[in-house]
Amino acid sequence: MNHRDNDLSDMDDRFLAYLYCFCVSRDYFLCHEYGESLWLSTGRKTVLKGFIQGAVCLYHLENGNVRGARRMWARARKYLLDYVAQSGTLYSGISIPDFVAQIEQIFTKVPPEWFGQRVERDDIHALRLPKPTLSLSPGVRARFAEFTLPPLHDDEAQP
């Protein structure tokens, strides 16, 4: 078990915002923005890069850029599985193997002939792809109950 698995008190609000955007609002672009903000300010951990690229992958996919989604997922998957091999299966309450498995499952529903191309958004939506849910700890889910997204940039902070 990782040292941060159950310690939610020090979870950065931007990571919680990433999780909220991923699991609740399904806004993968905004999810990426919060993840990238955190990644840039905290030493650029490759596990965070994997989560960010996972969100970007889903953003590309839902917009019909299947080729871009698969390429992004290949990179994200490597970062995430490298973390698992070195540090364990959990990161801040997220089961990385479950995260990987859910996105892999999504790609099994995409026709292989689309893998190298861009298709219409309507074609993607017609597939009724499963939505990843993430296996989050109860403590993380509990924080969503009264959660509001923090300012993304310093100039958005309230005086």
Short mmCIF file of C-alpha atoms in Angstrom, two decimals:
data_model
loop_
_atom_site.label_atom_id
_atom_site.label_comp_id
_atom_site.label_asym_id
_atom_site.label_seq_id
_atom_site.Cartn_x
_atom_site.Cartn_y
_atom_site.Cartn_z
CA MET A 1 0.00 0.00 0.00
CA ASN A 2 1.29 3.47 -0.87
CA HIS A 3 1.86 6.06 1.82
CA ARG A 4 -0.71 8.41 0.27
CA ASP A 5 -3.49 5.89 -0.25
CA ASN A 6 -5.61 6.82 2.72
CA ASP A 7 -4.23 10.23 3.60
CA LEU A 8 -6.85 12.47 2.05
CA SER A 9 -6.17 15.47 4.26
CA ASP A 10 -3.18 16.47 2.16
CA MET A 11 -4.81 15.77 -1.23
CA ASP A 12 -4.35 18.83 -3.38
CA ASP A 13 -7.68 20.38 -4.40
CA ARG A 14 -6.54 20.25 -8.02
CA PHE A 15 -6.23 16.47 -7.84
CA LEU A 16 -9.63 16.24 -6.23
CA ALA A 17 -10.91 18.50 -9.04
CA TYR A 18 -9.32 16.11 -11.55
CA LEU A 19 -11.19 13.22 -9.96
CA TYR A 20 -14.44 15.18 -9.80
CA CYS A 21 -14.20 16.17 -13.47
CA PHE A 22 -13.32 12.59 -14.43
CA CYS A 23 -15.94 10.77 -12.36
CA VAL A 24 -18.79 13.22 -11.88
CA SER A 25 -18.94 15.93 -14.56
CA ARG A 26 -17.14 13.82 -17.21
CA ASP A 27 -15.43 16.97 -18.47
CA TYR A 28 -12.20 15.37 -19.64
CA PHE A 29 -10.77 18.62 -21.00
CA LEU A 30 -11.19 20.39 -17.66
CA CYS A 31 -9.96 17.24 -15.95
CA HIS A 32 -6.76 17.52 -17.98
CA GLU A 33 -6.42 21.21 -17.09
CA TYR A 34 -6.56 20.55 -13.34
CA GLY A 35 -4.19 17.61 -13.65
CA GLU A 36 -1.71 19.61 -15.70
CA SER A 37 -1.80 22.51 -13.26
CA LEU A 38 -0.95 20.12 -10.44
CA TRP A 39 1.67 18.28 -12.49
CA LEU A 40 3.49 21.51 -13.43
CA SER A 41 3.63 22.73 -9.84
CA THR A 42 4.56 19.51 -8.03
CA GLY A 43 7.65 18.14 -9.70
CA ARG A 44 6.06 16.61 -12.80
CA LYS A 45 5.44 13.12 -11.44
CA THR A 46 5.02 10.62 -14.25
CA VAL A 47 2.05 8.97 -12.53
CA LEU A 48 0.21 12.30 -12.77
CA LYS A 49 1.21 12.51 -16.41
CA GLY A 50 -0.41 9.11 -16.89
CA PHE A 51 -3.67 10.29 -15.34
CA ILE A 52 -3.60 13.52 -17.37
CA GLN A 53 -3.00 11.65 -20.60
CA GLY A 54 -5.76 9.19 -19.70
CA ALA A 55 -8.20 12.11 -19.56
CA VAL A 56 -6.85 13.54 -22.82
CA CYS A 57 -7.29 10.12 -24.40
CA LEU A 58 -10.97 10.08 -23.45
CA TYR A 59 -11.41 13.68 -24.65
CA HIS A 60 -9.97 12.75 -28.05
CA LEU A 61 -12.06 9.61 -28.23
CA GLU A 62 -15.36 11.31 -27.44
CA ASN A 63 -14.57 13.88 -30.14
CA GLY A 64 -13.89 11.22 -32.78
CA ASN A 65 -10.09 11.40 -32.83
CA VAL A 66 -9.62 7.66 -32.38
CA ARG A 67 -6.04 7.68 -33.66
CA GLY A 68 -5.03 10.44 -31.25
CA ALA A 69 -6.85 8.73 -28.39
CA ARG A 70 -5.04 5.44 -28.94
CA ARG A 71 -1.65 7.13 -29.20
CA MET A 72 -2.27 9.14 -26.04
CA TRP A 73 -3.50 6.04 -24.22
CA ALA A 74 -0.38 4.06 -25.16
CA ARG A 75 1.77 6.70 -23.43
CA ALA A 76 -0.55 7.08 -20.44
CA ARG A 77 -0.77 3.33 -19.94
CA LYS A 78 3.02 3.02 -19.85
CA TYR A 79 3.37 5.76 -17.22
CA LEU A 80 0.65 4.24 -15.06
CA LEU A 81 1.93 0.67 -15.27
CA ASP A 82 5.49 1.84 -14.57
CA TYR A 83 4.16 3.45 -11.38
CA VAL A 84 2.41 0.21 -10.39
CA ALA A 85 5.62 -1.77 -10.92
CA GLN A 86 7.67 0.66 -8.82
CA SER A 87 5.28 1.96 -6.18
CA GLY A 88 2.17 -0.18 -5.88
CA THR A 89 -1.35 -0.33 -7.21
CA LEU A 90 -2.88 2.72 -5.51
CA TYR A 91 -2.26 6.42 -5.87
CA SER A 92 -4.25 8.80 -3.65
CA GLY A 93 -7.09 6.35 -3.30
CA ILE A 94 -7.25 5.42 -7.00
CA SER A 95 -6.79 1.85 -8.12
CA ILE A 96 -4.45 2.22 -11.09
CA PRO A 97 -5.06 -1.32 -12.43
CA ASP A 98 -8.80 -0.61 -12.40
CA PHE A 99 -8.26 2.73 -14.18
CA VAL A 100 -6.20 0.98 -16.86
CA ALA A 101 -8.67 -1.90 -17.21
CA GLN A 102 -11.63 0.43 -17.66
CA ILE A 103 -10.00 2.42 -20.42
CA GLU A 104 -8.80 -0.78 -22.08
CA GLN A 105 -12.41 -2.02 -21.95
CA ILE A 106 -13.60 1.13 -23.69
CA PHE A 107 -11.21 0.51 -26.58
CA THR A 108 -12.53 -3.04 -27.03
CA LYS A 109 -15.85 -1.46 -28.06
CA VAL A 110 -14.28 0.67 -30.81
CA PRO A 111 -14.12 -0.98 -34.24
CA PRO A 112 -10.46 -1.79 -35.00
CA GLU A 113 -10.79 -0.26 -38.47
CA TRP A 114 -11.24 3.13 -36.75
CA PHE A 115 -7.98 2.89 -34.79
CA GLY A 116 -5.93 4.88 -37.30
CA GLN A 117 -8.41 7.59 -38.09
CA ARG A 118 -10.79 10.33 -37.08
CA VAL A 119 -14.52 9.61 -37.17
CA GLU A 120 -17.64 11.67 -36.59
CA ARG A 121 -18.60 12.37 -32.98
CA ASP A 122 -22.02 10.90 -33.70
CA ASP A 123 -20.35 7.62 -34.72
CA ILE A 124 -18.51 7.50 -31.39
CA HIS A 125 -21.67 8.31 -29.43
CA ALA A 126 -23.59 5.62 -31.33
CA LEU A 127 -21.19 3.04 -29.86
CA ARG A 128 -22.52 3.81 -26.36
CA LEU A 129 -19.07 3.38 -24.89
CA PRO A 130 -18.92 2.60 -21.18
CA LYS A 131 -18.05 5.50 -18.90
CA PRO A 132 -15.10 4.84 -16.62
CA THR A 133 -16.07 5.00 -12.97
CA LEU A 134 -12.75 4.61 -11.15
CA SER A 135 -12.45 2.66 -7.95
CA LEU A 136 -12.06 5.47 -5.47
CA SER A 137 -11.74 5.10 -1.76
CA PRO A 138 -14.86 5.98 0.25
CA GLY A 139 -12.99 8.96 1.67
CA VAL A 140 -12.43 10.46 -1.77
CA ARG A 141 -16.07 9.89 -2.78
CA ALA A 142 -17.23 11.50 0.47
CA ARG A 143 -15.30 14.67 -0.39
CA PHE A 144 -17.36 15.05 -3.59
CA ALA A 145 -20.57 15.64 -1.60
CA GLU A 146 -19.86 19.32 -0.95
CA PHE A 147 -17.08 19.87 -3.47
CA THR A 148 -16.84 22.94 -5.66
CA LEU A 149 -14.15 23.32 -8.28
CA PRO A 150 -11.27 25.54 -7.14
CA PRO A 151 -9.91 28.32 -9.34
CA LEU A 152 -7.75 26.81 -12.03
CA HIS A 153 -5.38 29.74 -12.32
CA ASP A 154 -4.16 32.20 -9.70
CA ASP A 155 -5.94 35.08 -11.46
CA GLU A 156 -9.27 33.30 -10.91
CA ALA A 157 -8.90 33.27 -7.12
CA GLN A 158 -11.41 35.28 -5.15
CA PRO A 159 -9.99 38.35 -3.30
#
